[in-house]
XYZ file of C-alpha atoms in Angstrom:
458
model
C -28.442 -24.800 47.453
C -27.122 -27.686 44.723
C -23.551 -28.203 44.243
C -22.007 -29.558 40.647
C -20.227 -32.594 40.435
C -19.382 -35.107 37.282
C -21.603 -37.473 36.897
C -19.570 -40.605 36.730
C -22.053 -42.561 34.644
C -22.399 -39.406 32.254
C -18.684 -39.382 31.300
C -17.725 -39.900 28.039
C -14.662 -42.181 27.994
C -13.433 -41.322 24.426
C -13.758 -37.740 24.900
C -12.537 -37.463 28.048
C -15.242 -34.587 28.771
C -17.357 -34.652 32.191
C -21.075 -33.624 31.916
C -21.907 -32.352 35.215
C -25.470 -33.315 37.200
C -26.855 -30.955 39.832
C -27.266 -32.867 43.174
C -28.918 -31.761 45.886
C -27.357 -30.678 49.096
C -27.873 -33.071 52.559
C -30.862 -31.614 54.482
C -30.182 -31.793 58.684
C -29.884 -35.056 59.633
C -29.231 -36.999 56.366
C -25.946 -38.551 56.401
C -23.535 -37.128 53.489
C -23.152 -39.405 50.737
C -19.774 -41.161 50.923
C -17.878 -40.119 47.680
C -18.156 -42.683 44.648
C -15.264 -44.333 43.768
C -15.544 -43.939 40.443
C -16.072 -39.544 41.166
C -12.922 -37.642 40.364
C -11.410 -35.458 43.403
C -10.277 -32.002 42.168
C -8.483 -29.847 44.343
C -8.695 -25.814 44.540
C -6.115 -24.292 41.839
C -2.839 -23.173 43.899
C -2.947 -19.293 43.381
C 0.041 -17.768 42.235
C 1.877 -14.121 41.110
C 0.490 -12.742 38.379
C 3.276 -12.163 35.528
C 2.728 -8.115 35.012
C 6.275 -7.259 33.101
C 6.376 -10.918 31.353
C 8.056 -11.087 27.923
C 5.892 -10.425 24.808
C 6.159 -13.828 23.800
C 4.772 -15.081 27.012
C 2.245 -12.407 26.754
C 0.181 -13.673 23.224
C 0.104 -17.220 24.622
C -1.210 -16.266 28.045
C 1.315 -18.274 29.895
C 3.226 -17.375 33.262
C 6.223 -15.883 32.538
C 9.237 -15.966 35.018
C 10.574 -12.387 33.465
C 14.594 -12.880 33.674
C 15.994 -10.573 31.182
C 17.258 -10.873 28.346
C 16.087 -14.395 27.709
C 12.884 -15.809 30.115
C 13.392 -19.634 31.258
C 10.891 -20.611 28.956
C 11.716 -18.780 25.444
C 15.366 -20.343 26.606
C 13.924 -24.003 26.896
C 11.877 -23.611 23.360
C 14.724 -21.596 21.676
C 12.547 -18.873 20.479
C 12.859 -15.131 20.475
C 12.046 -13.475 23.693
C 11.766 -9.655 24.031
C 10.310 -7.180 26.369
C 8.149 -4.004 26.210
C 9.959 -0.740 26.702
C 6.708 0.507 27.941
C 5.152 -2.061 29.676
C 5.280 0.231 32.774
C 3.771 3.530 31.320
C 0.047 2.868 30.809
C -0.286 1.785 26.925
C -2.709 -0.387 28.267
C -4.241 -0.886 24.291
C -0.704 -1.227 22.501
C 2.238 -2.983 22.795
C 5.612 -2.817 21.775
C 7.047 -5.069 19.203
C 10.685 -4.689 18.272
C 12.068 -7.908 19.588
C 9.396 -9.745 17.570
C 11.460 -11.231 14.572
C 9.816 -12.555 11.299
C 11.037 -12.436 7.502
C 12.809 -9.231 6.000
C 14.407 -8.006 3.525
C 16.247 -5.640 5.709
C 16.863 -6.972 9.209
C 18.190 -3.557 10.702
C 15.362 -0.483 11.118
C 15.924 2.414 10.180
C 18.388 4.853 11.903
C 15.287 7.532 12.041
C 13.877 5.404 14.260
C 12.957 7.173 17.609
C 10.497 5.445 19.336
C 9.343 1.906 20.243
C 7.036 0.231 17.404
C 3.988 0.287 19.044
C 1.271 -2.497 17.389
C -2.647 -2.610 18.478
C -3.296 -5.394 20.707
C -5.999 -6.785 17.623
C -2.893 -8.135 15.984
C -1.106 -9.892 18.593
C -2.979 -13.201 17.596
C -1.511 -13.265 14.485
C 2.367 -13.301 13.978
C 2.127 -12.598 10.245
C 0.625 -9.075 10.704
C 2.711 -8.459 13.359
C 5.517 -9.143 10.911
C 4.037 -7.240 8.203
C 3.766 -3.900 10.526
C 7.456 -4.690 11.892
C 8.262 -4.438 8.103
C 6.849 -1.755 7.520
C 8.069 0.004 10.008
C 11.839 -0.900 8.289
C 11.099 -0.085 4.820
C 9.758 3.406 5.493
C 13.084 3.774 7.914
C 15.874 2.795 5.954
C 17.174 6.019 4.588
C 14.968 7.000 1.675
C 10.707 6.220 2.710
C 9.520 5.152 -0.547
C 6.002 4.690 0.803
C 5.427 8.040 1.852
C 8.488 9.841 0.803
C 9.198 11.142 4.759
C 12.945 11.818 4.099
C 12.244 14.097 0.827
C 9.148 15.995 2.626
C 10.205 17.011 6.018
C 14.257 16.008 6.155
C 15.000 15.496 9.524
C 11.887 14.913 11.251
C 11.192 11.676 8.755
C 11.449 10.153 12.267
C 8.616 11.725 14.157
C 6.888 11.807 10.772
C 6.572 7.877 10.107
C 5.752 7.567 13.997
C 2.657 9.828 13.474
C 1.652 8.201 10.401
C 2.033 4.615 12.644
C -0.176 6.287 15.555
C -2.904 7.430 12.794
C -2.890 3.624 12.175
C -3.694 2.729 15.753
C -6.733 5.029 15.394
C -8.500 4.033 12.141
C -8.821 0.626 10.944
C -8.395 1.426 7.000
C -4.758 3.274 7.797
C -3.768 -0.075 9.635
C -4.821 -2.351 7.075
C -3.163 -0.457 3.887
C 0.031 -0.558 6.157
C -0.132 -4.108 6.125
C -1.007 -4.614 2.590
C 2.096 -2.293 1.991
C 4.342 -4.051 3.791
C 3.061 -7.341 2.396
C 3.091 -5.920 -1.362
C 6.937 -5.459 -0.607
C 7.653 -9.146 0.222
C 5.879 -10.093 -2.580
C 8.032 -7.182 -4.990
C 11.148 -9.388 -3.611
C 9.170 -13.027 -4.230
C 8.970 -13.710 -0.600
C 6.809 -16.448 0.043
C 3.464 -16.598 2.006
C 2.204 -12.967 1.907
C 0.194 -12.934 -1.890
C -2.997 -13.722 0.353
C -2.110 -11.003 3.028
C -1.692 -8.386 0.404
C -5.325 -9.080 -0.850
C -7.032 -9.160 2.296
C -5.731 -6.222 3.702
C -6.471 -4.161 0.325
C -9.792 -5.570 0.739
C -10.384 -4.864 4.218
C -8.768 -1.129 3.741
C -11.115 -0.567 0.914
C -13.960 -1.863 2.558
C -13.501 0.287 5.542
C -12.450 3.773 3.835
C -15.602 3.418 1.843
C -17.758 3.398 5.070
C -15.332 6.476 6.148
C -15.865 8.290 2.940
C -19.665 7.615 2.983
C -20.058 10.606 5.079
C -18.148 13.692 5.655
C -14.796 12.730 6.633
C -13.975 14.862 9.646
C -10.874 17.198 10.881
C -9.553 13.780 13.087
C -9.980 11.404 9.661
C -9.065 13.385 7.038
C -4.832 12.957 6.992
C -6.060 8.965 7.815
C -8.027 8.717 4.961
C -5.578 10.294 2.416
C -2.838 8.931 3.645
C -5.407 5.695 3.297
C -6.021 6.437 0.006
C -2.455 7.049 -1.595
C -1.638 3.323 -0.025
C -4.596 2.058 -1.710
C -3.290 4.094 -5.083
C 0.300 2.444 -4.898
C -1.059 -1.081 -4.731
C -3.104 -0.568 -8.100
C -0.442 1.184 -9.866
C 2.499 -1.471 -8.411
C -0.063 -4.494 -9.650
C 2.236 -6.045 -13.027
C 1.898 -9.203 -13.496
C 4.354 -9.141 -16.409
C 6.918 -7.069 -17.481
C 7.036 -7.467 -21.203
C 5.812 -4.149 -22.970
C 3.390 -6.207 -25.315
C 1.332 -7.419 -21.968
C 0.767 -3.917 -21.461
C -2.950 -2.125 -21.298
C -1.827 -0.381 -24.143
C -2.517 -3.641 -26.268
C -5.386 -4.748 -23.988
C -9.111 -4.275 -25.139
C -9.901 -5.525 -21.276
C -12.689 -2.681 -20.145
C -11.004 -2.302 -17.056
C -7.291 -1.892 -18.708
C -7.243 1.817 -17.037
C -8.692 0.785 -13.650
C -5.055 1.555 -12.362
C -5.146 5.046 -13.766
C -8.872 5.560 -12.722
C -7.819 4.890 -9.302
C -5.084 7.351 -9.040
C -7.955 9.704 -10.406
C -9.897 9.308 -7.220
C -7.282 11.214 -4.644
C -8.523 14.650 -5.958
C -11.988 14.753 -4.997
C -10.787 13.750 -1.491
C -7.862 16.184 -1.589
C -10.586 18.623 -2.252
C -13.058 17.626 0.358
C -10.584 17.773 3.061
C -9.322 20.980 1.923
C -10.082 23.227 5.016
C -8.124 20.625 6.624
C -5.114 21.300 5.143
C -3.452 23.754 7.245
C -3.504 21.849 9.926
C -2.703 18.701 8.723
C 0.337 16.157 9.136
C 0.211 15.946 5.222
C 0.858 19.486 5.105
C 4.150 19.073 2.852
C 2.806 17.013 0.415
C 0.494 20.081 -0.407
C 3.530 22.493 -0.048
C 5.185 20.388 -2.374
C 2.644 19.685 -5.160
C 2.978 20.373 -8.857
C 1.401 23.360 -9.998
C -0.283 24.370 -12.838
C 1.595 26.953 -15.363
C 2.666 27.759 -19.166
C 1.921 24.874 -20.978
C 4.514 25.671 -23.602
C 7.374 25.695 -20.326
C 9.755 22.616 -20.924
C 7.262 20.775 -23.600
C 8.204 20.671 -27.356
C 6.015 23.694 -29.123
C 4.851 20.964 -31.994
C 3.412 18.710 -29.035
C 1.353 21.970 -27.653
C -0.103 22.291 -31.602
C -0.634 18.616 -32.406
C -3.053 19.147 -29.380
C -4.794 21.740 -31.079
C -3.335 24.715 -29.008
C -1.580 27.673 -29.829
C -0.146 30.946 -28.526
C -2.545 32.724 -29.839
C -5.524 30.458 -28.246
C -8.442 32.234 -26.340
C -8.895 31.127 -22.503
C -12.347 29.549 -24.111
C -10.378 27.641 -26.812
C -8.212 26.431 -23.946
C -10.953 25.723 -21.691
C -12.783 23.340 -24.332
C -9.477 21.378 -25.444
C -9.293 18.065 -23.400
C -5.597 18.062 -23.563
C -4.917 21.825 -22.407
C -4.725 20.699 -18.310
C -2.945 17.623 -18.645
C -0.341 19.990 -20.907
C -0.315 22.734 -17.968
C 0.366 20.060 -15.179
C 2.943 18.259 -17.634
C 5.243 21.216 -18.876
C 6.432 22.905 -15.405
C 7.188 19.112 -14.491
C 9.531 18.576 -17.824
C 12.261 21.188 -16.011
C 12.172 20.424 -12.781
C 14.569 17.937 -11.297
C 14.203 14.559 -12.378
C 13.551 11.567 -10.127
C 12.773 10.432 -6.549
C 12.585 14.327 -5.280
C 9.520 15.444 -7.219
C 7.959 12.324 -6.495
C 5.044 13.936 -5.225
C 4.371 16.272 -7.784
C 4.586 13.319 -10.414
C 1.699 12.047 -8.562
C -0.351 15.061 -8.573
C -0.338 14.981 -12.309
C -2.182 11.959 -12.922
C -4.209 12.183 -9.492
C -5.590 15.594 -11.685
C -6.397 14.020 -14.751
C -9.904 14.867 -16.386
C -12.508 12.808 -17.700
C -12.454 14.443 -21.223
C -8.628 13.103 -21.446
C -9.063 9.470 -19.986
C -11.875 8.746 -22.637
C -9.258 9.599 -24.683
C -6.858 7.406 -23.463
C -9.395 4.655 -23.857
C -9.750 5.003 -27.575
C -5.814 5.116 -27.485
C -5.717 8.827 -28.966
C -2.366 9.310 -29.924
C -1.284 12.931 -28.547
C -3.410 11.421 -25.044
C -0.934 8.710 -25.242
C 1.877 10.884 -26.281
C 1.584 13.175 -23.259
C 0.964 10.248 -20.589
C 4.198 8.954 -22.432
C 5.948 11.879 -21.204
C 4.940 11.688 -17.630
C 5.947 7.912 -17.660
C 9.155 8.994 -18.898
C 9.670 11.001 -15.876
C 8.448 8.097 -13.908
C 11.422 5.883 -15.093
C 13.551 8.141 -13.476
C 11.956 7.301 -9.697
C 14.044 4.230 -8.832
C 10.915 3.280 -6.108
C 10.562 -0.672 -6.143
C 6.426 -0.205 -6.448
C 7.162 1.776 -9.476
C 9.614 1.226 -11.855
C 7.892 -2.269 -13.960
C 5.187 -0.502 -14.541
C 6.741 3.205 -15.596
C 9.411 1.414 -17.452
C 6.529 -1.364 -19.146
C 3.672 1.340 -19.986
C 6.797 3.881 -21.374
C 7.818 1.721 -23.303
C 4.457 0.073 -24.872
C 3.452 3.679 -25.627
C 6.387 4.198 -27.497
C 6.053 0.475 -29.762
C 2.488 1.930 -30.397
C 3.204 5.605 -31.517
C 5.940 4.221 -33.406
C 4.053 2.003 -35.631
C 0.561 3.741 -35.342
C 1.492 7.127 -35.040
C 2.049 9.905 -38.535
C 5.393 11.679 -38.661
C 4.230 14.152 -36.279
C 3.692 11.791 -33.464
C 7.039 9.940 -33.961
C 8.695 13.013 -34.320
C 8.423 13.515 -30.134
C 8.683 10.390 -28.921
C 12.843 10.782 -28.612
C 12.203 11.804 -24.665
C 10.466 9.161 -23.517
C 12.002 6.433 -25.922
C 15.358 7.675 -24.109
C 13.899 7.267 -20.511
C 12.636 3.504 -21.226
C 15.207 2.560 -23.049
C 12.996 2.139 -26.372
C 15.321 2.578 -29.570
C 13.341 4.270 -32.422
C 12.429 2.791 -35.871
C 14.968 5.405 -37.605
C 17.863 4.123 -38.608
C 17.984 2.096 -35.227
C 17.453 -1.273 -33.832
C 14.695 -2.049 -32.742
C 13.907 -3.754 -28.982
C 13.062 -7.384 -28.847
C 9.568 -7.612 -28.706
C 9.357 -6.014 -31.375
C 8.524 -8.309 -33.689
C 6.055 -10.002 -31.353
C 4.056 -7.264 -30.730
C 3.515 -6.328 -34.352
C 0.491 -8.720 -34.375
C -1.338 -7.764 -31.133
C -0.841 -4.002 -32.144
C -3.258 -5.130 -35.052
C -5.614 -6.252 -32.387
C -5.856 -3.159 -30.816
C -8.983 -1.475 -30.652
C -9.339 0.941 -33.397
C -6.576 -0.321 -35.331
C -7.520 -3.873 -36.426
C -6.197 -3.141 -40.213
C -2.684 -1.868 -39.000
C -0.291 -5.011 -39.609
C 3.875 -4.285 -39.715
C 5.999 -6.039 -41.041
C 9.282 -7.028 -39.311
């Protein structure tokens, strides 16, 4: 049998690191080697209690933890935040409990639907700024109206129970977790808090990466409200993404080939809406399918001249409908125009352009006017949602449509843009003023695909 020891002439002085030599053990009758004077004695470690109820603080850096409540002798002597796990005692061995964890807010108090400890995977208890950025997002979606997954308009009372399902989905699958975080991080960065920009792109990326392995095969009765739910998150972050608010840095003016990637993106909910279908009745997301638009009259709440400068009449055959690229957009669009306006139909705004067909965004690529005329409408409607992730873009895009139809469009086309001119805020060419980028835009409009001869003067 050998025993290690350091090997005093082996020690590196400017290191302080021992490299150990084996040495053999005494056979009977050898005397033991008297211990070198340069060797360095170590002594057995005194055992002591383990710390099983410590603080969380004391928990993520692995120290002892002398667990007086409400403040531990060490958080006390560092002056940091100290807090302890409501259930520390019932068996969570995976999760932990985070509310006395501070970090930056907007909002310091949760929500009063609260009704349940924020429970976090223990993956993120290395890093503070995730840990943060699910503490936030557990107080955004709690503070009275859930703009993130509009809990308080789809089940009332039970928003509560609702966001606490949704956070327990997140503890489950990777993708739901990580779109959470970019979420909550996309929210700091709405109100220009510093240090989350990165965050928000790592987590998209990491979300994206993951539902695309999840989506690769059929998505299964357990994934299917994760991976919507996944999905819409990934959605809001594309549509949210401005980086300026002026009308004339709108895609409308932009020959970029990716200038609808926002609006392709929103596309992609339907075929996974559809392929988790027989899911449905089941499903946590149940309301949001109780809730969405439907499709009806297109003539119901819509100007009759819009219906005809799209080629339809009342009088069109179910063929003639069929084969006109604006006719769905048109039946999703008019039962929308008389329904309430604003944060409560929300989700049925959404189901419009999720339902969008290929025939109409090829359309909207070549800047069609009645394509743009009807997408005008719906971001009209938008501008009424007061949600912080969507009002520069609904109020940007409403209002670049309308600059364009104004100077691009025939008599016809200007003739309906009063609704959403009125929604944005856009005052019409008639008689009017016109808005202040006005003048400036005049020139890029000439750039615009399509319409390279069309110059305005001011």
């Amino acid at each position: 049998m050998s025993g290690l020891v350091p090997a005093a002439d082996l020690c590196h002085p400017a290191s302080g690191f021992h490299v150990f030599a084996i040495r053999p053990r005494s056979v009977a009758g050898e005397a033991e080697d008297a211990p070198s004077a340069n060797t360095k004695q170590y002594s057995t470690r005194k055992s002591h209690r383990k710390s099983r109820f410590g603080c969380n603080p004391c928990k993520r850096k692995r120290v002892k933890c002398d667990e007086k409540r409400p403040l531990c002798g060490r958080c006390q002597r560092t002056k940091n935040p100290c807090g302890y796990s409501d259930n520390c005692s019932t068996g969570q061995a995976g999760f932990e409990s985070i509310d006395a964890v501070e970090g930056p807010a907007i909002n310091s108090n949760r929500g009063t639907n609260a009704s349940s400890p924020l429970i976090v995977p223990r993956a993120l208890e290395k890093s503070n700024r995730d840990v943060n950025l699910l503490k936030h997002y557990d107080r955004i979606t709690g503070l009275g109206q859930d703009t993130v997954t509009c809990s308080d308009i789809l089940v009332g009372s039970q928003a509560g129970k609702y966001r606490i399902s949704i956070l327990r989905l997140a503890q489950e699958h990777s993708y739901l977790l990580h779109a959470i975080l970019a979420v909550a991080a996309l929210h700091f960065n709405h109100y220009e808090v510093e240090g989350y920009r990165l965050a928000k792109y790592s987590h998209l990326q990491v979300a994206l990466s993951d539902l695309q392995l999840a989506i690769s095969k059929p998505v299964s009765k357990a994934q299917a409200d994760a991976v919507l739910l996944t999905s819409m998150m990934v959605n809001m972050q594309y549509f949210s993404w401005v980086e300026s608010v002026l009308p004339s840095d709108s895609w409308v003016f932009s020959e970029e080939p990716s200038r609808l990637s926002w609006l392709s993106m929103q596309m992609g909910l339907l075929p996974l809406v559809n392929s988790t279908r027989q899911h449905h009745a089941e499903s946590l997301l149940l309301p949001i399918w109780m809730c969405s638009a439907y499709e009806g009259d297109e003539t119901l709440g819509l100007p009759y001249e819009l219906v005809t400068l799209c080629g339809l009449s009342r009088v069109s055959t179910e063929i003639e409908r069929q084969e006109n690229p604006y006719y769905h957009a048109l039946q999703l669009l008019g039962p929308l125009m008389v329904e309430e306006k604003g944060s409560r139909s929300m989700v049925k705004y959404v189901r419009f352009v999720s339902s969008l067909t290929k025939p109409f965004f090829l359309l909207l690529e070549q800047n069609d006017p009645p394509a743009l005329l009807i997408l005008g409408y719906w971001f009209g409607l938008m501008c009424y949602v007061d949600f912080w992730w969507v009002i520069k873009r609904a109020k940007r895009d409403c209002t670049a449509i309308c600059m364009f139809l104004d100077v691009n469009g025939d008599d016809a086309v200007r003739s309906l843009l009063d609704f959403p001119a009125a929604a944005c805020g856009y005052q019409l060419v008639g008689g009017h003023s016109m808005t202040t980028d006005r003048d400036d835009c005049n020139v890029e409009m000439a750039l615009v695909k399509g319409n390279k001869q069309t110059l305005v003067s001011g």
